[in-house]
XYZ file of C-alpha atoms in Angstrom:
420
model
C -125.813 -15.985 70.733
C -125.840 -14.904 74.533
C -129.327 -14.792 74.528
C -130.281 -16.624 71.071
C -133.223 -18.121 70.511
C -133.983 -21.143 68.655
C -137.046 -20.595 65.938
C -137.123 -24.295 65.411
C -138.089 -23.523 61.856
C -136.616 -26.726 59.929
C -138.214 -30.276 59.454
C -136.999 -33.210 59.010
C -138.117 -32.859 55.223
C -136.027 -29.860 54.725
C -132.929 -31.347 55.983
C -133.339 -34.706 54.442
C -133.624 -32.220 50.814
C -130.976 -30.204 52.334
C -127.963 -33.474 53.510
C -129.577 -34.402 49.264
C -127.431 -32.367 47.909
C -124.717 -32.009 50.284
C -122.738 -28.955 49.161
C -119.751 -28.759 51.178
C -119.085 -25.530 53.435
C -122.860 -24.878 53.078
C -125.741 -24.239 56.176
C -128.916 -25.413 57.098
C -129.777 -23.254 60.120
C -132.597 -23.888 62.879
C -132.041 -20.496 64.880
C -130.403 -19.620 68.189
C -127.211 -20.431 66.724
C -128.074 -24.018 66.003
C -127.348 -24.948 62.350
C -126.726 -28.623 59.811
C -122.589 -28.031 58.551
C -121.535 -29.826 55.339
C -118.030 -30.782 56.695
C -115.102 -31.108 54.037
C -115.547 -34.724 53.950
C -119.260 -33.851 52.389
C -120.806 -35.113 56.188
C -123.290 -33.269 57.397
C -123.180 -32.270 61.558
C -124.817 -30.271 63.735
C -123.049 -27.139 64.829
C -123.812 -23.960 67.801
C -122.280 -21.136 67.184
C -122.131 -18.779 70.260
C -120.625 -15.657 71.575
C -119.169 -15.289 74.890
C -117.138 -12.781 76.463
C -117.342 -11.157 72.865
C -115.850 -13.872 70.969
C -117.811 -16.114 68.668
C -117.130 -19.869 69.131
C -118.566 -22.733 67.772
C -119.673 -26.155 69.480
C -120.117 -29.453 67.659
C -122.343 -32.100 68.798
C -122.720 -34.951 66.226
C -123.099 -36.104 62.735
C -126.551 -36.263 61.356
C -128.319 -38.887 61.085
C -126.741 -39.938 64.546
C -127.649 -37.304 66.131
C -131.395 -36.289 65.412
C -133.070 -33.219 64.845
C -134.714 -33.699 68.213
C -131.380 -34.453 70.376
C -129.642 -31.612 68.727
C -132.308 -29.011 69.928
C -132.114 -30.794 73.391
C -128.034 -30.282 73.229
C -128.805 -26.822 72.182
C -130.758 -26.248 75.472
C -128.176 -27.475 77.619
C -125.552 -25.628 75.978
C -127.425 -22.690 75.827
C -128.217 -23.151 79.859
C -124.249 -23.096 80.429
C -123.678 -20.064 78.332
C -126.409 -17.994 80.562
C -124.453 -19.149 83.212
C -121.519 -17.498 81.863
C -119.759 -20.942 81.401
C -117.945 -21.816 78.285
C -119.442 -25.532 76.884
C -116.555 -26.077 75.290
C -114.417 -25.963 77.942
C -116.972 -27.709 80.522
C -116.791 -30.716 77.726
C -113.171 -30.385 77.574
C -113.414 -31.028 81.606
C -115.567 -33.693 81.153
C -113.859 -36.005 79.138
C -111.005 -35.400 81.202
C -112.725 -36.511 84.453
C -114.430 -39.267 82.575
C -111.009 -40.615 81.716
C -109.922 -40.626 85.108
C -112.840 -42.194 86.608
C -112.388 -45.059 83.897
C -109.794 -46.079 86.173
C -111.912 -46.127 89.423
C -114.815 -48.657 88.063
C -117.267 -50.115 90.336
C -114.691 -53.504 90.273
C -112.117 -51.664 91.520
C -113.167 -49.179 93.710
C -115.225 -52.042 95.536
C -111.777 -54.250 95.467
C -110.185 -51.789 97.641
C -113.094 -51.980 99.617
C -112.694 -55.099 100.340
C -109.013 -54.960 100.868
C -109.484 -52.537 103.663
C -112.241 -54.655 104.869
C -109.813 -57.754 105.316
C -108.382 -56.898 108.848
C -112.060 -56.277 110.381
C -113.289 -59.470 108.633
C -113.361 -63.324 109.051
C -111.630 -65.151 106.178
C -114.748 -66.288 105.319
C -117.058 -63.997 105.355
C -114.351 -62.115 103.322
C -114.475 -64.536 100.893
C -118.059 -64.817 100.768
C -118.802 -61.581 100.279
C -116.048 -61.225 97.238
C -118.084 -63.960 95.664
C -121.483 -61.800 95.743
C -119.897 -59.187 93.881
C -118.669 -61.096 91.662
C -121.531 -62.974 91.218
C -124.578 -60.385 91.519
C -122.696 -56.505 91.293
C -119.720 -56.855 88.738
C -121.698 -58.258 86.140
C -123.869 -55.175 86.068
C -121.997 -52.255 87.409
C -118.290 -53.723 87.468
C -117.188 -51.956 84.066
C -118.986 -48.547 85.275
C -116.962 -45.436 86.566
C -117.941 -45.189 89.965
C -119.022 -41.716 89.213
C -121.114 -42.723 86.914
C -123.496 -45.073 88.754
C -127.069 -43.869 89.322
C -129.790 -45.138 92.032
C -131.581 -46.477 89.644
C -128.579 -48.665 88.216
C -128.120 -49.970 91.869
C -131.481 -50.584 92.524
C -132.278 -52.814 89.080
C -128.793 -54.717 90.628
C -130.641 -55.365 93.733
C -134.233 -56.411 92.170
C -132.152 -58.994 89.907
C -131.050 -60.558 93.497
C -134.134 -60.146 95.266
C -136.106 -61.954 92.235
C -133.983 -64.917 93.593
C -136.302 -64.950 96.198
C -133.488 -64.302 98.637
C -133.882 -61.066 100.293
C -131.289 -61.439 102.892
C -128.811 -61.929 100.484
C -130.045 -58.709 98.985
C -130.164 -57.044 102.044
C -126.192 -58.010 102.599
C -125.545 -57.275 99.507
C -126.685 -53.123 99.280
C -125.383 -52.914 102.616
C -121.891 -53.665 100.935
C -122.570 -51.523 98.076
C -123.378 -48.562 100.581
C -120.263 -49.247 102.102
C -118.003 -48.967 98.473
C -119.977 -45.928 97.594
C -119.331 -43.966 101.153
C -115.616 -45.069 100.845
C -115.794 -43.501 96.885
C -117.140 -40.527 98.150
C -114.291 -40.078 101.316
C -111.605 -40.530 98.436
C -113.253 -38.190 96.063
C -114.325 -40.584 93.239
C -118.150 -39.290 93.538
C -120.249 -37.067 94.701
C -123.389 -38.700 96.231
C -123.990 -42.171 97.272
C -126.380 -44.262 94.584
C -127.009 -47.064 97.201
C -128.580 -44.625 99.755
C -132.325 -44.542 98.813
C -132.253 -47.806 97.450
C -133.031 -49.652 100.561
C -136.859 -48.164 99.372
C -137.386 -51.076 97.082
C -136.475 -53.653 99.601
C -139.677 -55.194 101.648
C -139.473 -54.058 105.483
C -138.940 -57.054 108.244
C -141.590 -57.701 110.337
C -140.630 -56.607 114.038
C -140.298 -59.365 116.467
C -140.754 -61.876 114.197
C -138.501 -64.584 114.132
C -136.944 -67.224 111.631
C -139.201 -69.956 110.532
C -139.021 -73.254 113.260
C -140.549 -75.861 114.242
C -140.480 -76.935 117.822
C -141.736 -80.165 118.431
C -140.799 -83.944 118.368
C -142.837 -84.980 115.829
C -143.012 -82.378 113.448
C -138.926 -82.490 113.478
C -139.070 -86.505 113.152
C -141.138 -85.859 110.284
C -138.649 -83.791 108.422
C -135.915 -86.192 108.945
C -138.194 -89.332 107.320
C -139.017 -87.286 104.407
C -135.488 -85.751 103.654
C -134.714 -89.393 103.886
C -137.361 -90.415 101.310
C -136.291 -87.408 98.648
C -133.838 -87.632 96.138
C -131.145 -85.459 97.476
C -126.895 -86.077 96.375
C -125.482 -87.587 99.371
C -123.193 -84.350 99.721
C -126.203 -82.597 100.569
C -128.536 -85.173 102.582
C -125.777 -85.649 104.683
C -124.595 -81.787 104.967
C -128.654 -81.515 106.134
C -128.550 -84.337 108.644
C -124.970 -82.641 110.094
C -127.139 -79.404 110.580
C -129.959 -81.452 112.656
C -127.905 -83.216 114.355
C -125.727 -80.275 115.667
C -127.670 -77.310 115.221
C -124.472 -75.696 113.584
C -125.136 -72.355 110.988
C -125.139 -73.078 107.616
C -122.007 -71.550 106.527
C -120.346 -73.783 108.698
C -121.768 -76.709 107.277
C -121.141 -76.407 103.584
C -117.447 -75.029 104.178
C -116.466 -77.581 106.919
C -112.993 -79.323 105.976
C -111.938 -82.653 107.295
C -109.267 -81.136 109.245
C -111.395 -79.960 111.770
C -113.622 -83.651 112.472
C -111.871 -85.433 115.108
C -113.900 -89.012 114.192
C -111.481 -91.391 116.026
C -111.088 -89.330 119.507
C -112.848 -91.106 122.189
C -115.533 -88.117 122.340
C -115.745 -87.512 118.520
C -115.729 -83.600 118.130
C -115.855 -80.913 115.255
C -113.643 -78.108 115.927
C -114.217 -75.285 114.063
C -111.718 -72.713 113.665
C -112.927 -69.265 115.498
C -111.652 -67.568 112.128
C -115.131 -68.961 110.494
C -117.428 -68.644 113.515
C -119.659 -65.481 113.243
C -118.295 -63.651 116.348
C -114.304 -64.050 115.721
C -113.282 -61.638 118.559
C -113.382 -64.561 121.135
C -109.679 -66.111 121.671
C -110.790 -70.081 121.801
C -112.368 -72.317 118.513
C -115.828 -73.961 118.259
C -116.120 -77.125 119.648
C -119.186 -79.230 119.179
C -119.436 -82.543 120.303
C -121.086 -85.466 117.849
C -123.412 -87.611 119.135
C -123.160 -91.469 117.973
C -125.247 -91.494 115.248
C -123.836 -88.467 112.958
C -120.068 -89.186 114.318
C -120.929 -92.742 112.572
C -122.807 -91.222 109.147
C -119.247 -89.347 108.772
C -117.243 -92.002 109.128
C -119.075 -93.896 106.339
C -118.621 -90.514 104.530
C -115.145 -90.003 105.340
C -114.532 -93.611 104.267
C -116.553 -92.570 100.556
C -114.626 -89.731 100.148
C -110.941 -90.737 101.473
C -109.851 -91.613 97.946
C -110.887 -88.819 96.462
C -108.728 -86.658 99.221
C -111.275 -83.909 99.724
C -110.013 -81.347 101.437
C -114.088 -79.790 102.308
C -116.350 -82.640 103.939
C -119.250 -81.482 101.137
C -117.068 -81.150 97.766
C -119.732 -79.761 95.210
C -120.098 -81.746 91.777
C -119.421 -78.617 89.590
C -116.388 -77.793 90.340
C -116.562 -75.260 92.926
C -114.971 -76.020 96.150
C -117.774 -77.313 98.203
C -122.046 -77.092 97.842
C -123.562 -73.937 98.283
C -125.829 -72.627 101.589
C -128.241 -72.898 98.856
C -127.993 -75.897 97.815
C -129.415 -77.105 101.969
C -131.605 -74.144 102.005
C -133.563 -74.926 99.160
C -134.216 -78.899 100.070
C -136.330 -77.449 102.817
C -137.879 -74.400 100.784
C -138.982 -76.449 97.827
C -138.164 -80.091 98.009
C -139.463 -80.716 101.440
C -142.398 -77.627 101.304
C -141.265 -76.311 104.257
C -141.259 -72.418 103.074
C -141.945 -70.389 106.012
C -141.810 -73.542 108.216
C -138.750 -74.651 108.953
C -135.045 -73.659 107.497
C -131.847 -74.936 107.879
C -131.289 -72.287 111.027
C -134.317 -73.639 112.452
C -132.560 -76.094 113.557
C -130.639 -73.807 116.153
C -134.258 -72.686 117.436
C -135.323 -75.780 118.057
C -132.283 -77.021 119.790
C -132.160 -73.763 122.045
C -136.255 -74.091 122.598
C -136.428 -78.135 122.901
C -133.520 -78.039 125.241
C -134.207 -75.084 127.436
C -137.741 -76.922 128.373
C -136.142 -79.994 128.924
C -134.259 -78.746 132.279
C -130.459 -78.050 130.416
C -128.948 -75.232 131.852
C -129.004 -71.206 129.824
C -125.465 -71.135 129.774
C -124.921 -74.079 128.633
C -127.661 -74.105 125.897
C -125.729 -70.668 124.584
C -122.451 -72.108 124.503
C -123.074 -74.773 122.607
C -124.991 -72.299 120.225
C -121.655 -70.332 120.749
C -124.202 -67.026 121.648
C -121.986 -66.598 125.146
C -121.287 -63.082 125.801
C -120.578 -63.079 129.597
C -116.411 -63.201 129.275
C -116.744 -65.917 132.726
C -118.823 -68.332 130.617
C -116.727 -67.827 127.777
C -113.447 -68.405 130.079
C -114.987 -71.586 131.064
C -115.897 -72.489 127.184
C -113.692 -75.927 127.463
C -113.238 -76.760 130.833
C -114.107 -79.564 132.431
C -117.424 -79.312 134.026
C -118.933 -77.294 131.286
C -117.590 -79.112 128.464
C -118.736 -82.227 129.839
C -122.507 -80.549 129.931
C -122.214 -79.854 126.456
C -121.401 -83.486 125.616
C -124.329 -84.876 127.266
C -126.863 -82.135 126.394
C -125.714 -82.984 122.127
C -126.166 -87.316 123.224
C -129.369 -86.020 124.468
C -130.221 -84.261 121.122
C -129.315 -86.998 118.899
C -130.883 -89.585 120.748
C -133.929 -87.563 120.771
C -133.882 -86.495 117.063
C -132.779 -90.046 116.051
C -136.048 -91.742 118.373
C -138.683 -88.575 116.504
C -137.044 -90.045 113.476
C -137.985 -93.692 113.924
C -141.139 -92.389 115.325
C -141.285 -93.899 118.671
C -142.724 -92.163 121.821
C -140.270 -89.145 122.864
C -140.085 -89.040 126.869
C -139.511 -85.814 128.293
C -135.832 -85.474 130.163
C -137.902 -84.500 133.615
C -139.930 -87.470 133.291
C -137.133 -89.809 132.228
C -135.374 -88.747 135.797
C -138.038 -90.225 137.773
């Protein structure tokens, strides 16, 4: 059948009569080659025969019922496409299920384990860690079982729509980023051809430019927020894991993963010194230090005191069993619980502080150290000395005293004015 044809002359009623009777050795043929085979066994399959390089050969493609009328004519085109091509489908299938086995041991979960292996030494420990959890919460479940050759854009992209229906497109955002990253890596090593995760980033809503993350920026708008968290019904891991964020404008992920290790309570300027393994930028040689302010250096020691027996080793242990709360958990007090969706977030926090404290006289430098946003390598050499640290301290008394007077509700007096 180099050039065959297939007359498509049989029906569904004429093989039905035909499998009936099912005399073994006999043929039902369609044309082109393609024909219904009454095996030994008295089965009936779907055969091609073909002739290439002047030998005849014959390809099987399935048992009938299984395989349909319908899908059988469709194989027959594609086999009939590689024999034009002077390619022999038997041996292309042979190929095939070769590479398929070896790709079954280079699956999405392990291919993206490496990954992350590699990714260890350029990494924080924590964001390593969190971003092992997001494939092993939102990719393996889908595409960990998969060949890596095998994934299509449209397998990737119904991965990322199931995270982005969480309403949290950032963690989408992170999340395909990764997956671009595995996929480039599978394609230096020779696991696959093209790169799924490429056009994917289609589906994902563009960021505005120049906008900016939800804040607000004033006394009593801020005061508000802290009456009504007070008034919801919130766990006390997370009401105080939301009043630690207000009260030191710290990033999230530092909140819900802080350890008691690094609170200094009992030092005569209470300070939390975070490790610079878990800060964002972890290139800089000296840790975090934030100083607390009376009234959240006092909350955690009432917390501490809670807690001691239990001998926590994270500040904000989480009641299911995981190590500590989730970012989530915070985040979605303001989102839902509080209405504050497009508001105010738990980062909003650092906006304020920067904003509020800027326009109250404190100095750039300063302000960006305690945000730990210092670039110039002079500030950063000055980080903890003297004169500088002892800025720091009085710009956070500053912030809790304000946040803790917008609280109560009384009349905030601006810094400038308080001078005079």
């Amino acid at each position: 059948m180099r050039g065959g044809i297939a007359t498509g002359k049989l029906t569904d009623k004429s093989i039905k009569a035909f499998v009936a009777k099912a005399e073994i050795g006999r043929k039902l043929a369609d044309g082109g080659g393609l024909y219904l085979f009454i095996t030994q066994a008295g089965n009936p399959t779907w055969r091609i025969k073909y002739r290439l390089d002047g030998k005849e050969k014959v390809y099987s493609i399935g048992p009938y019922p299984l395989i349909s009328l319908a899908a059988a004519r469709l194989e027959w085109g594609e086999v009939k496409a590689k024999i034009l091509a002077g390619k022999d489908p038997v041996d292309s299938r042979r190929l095939a299920r070769v590479s398929h086995a070896t790709a079954a041991g280079h699956t999405v979960e392990v291919v993206a384990g490496d990954w992350l292996n590699m990714k260890r030494t350029e990494w924080s420990e924590t964001h390593h860690v969190k971003s092992a959890r997001a494939f092993e919460r939102d990719v393996f479940p889908l595409l960990g079982k998969l060949p890596i050759s095998a994934v299509t854009p449209a397998m990737v992209a119904t991965t990322i729509q199931t995270i982005q229906n969480r309403d949290v497109l950032e963690t989408a955002s992170r999340i395909l980023q990764h997956l671009n990253g595995v996929f480039r890596y599978a394609q230096a090593k020779g696991l696959c051809r093209d790169n799924p995760a490429a056009p994917v980033k289609e589906i994902l809503p563009r960021k505005k430019n120049g906008t900016h993350m939800a804040a607000l920026l004033d006394w009593p708008s801020l005061g508000d927020v802290l009456r009504r968290a007070e008034l919801a019904r919130l766990s006390n891991a997370v009401r105080l894991a939301h009043r630690l964020c207000a009260f030191t404008a710290a990033r999230i992920g530092n909140i819900v993963e802080a350890e008691w290790s690094e609170f200094h309570l009992d030092d005569e300027q209470p300070t939390w010194i975070i490790p610079r393994s878990k800060m964002k930028v972890v290139s800089r040689a000296i840790d975090h230090r934030i100083p607390l302010c009376t009234h959240i250096a006092e909350e955690m020691r009432q917390w501490q005191t809670m807690t001691h027996l239990r001998k926590n080793l994270y500040v904000f242990p989480s009641p299911t069993g995981a190590r500590h709360i989730g970012r989530e958990s915070v985040e979605k007090v303001y989102r839902v619980t509080l209405g504050l969706a497009g508001k105010h977030s738990p980062h909003g926090w650092r906006s304020a502080f920067s904003t509020l404290a800027r326009d109250n006289g404190f100095e750039r430098d300063v302000v960006e150290l305690a945000l730990d946003h210092a670039h110039d390598n002079e500030v950063v050499r000055a980080y903890d000395r003297g004169e500088r640290f002892a800025q720091r301290v009085l710009l956070y008394r500053w912030w809790g005293d304000m946040l803790h007077a917008a609280q109560s509700g009384a009349r905030i007096i601006p810094l400038d004015a308080a001078r005079h």
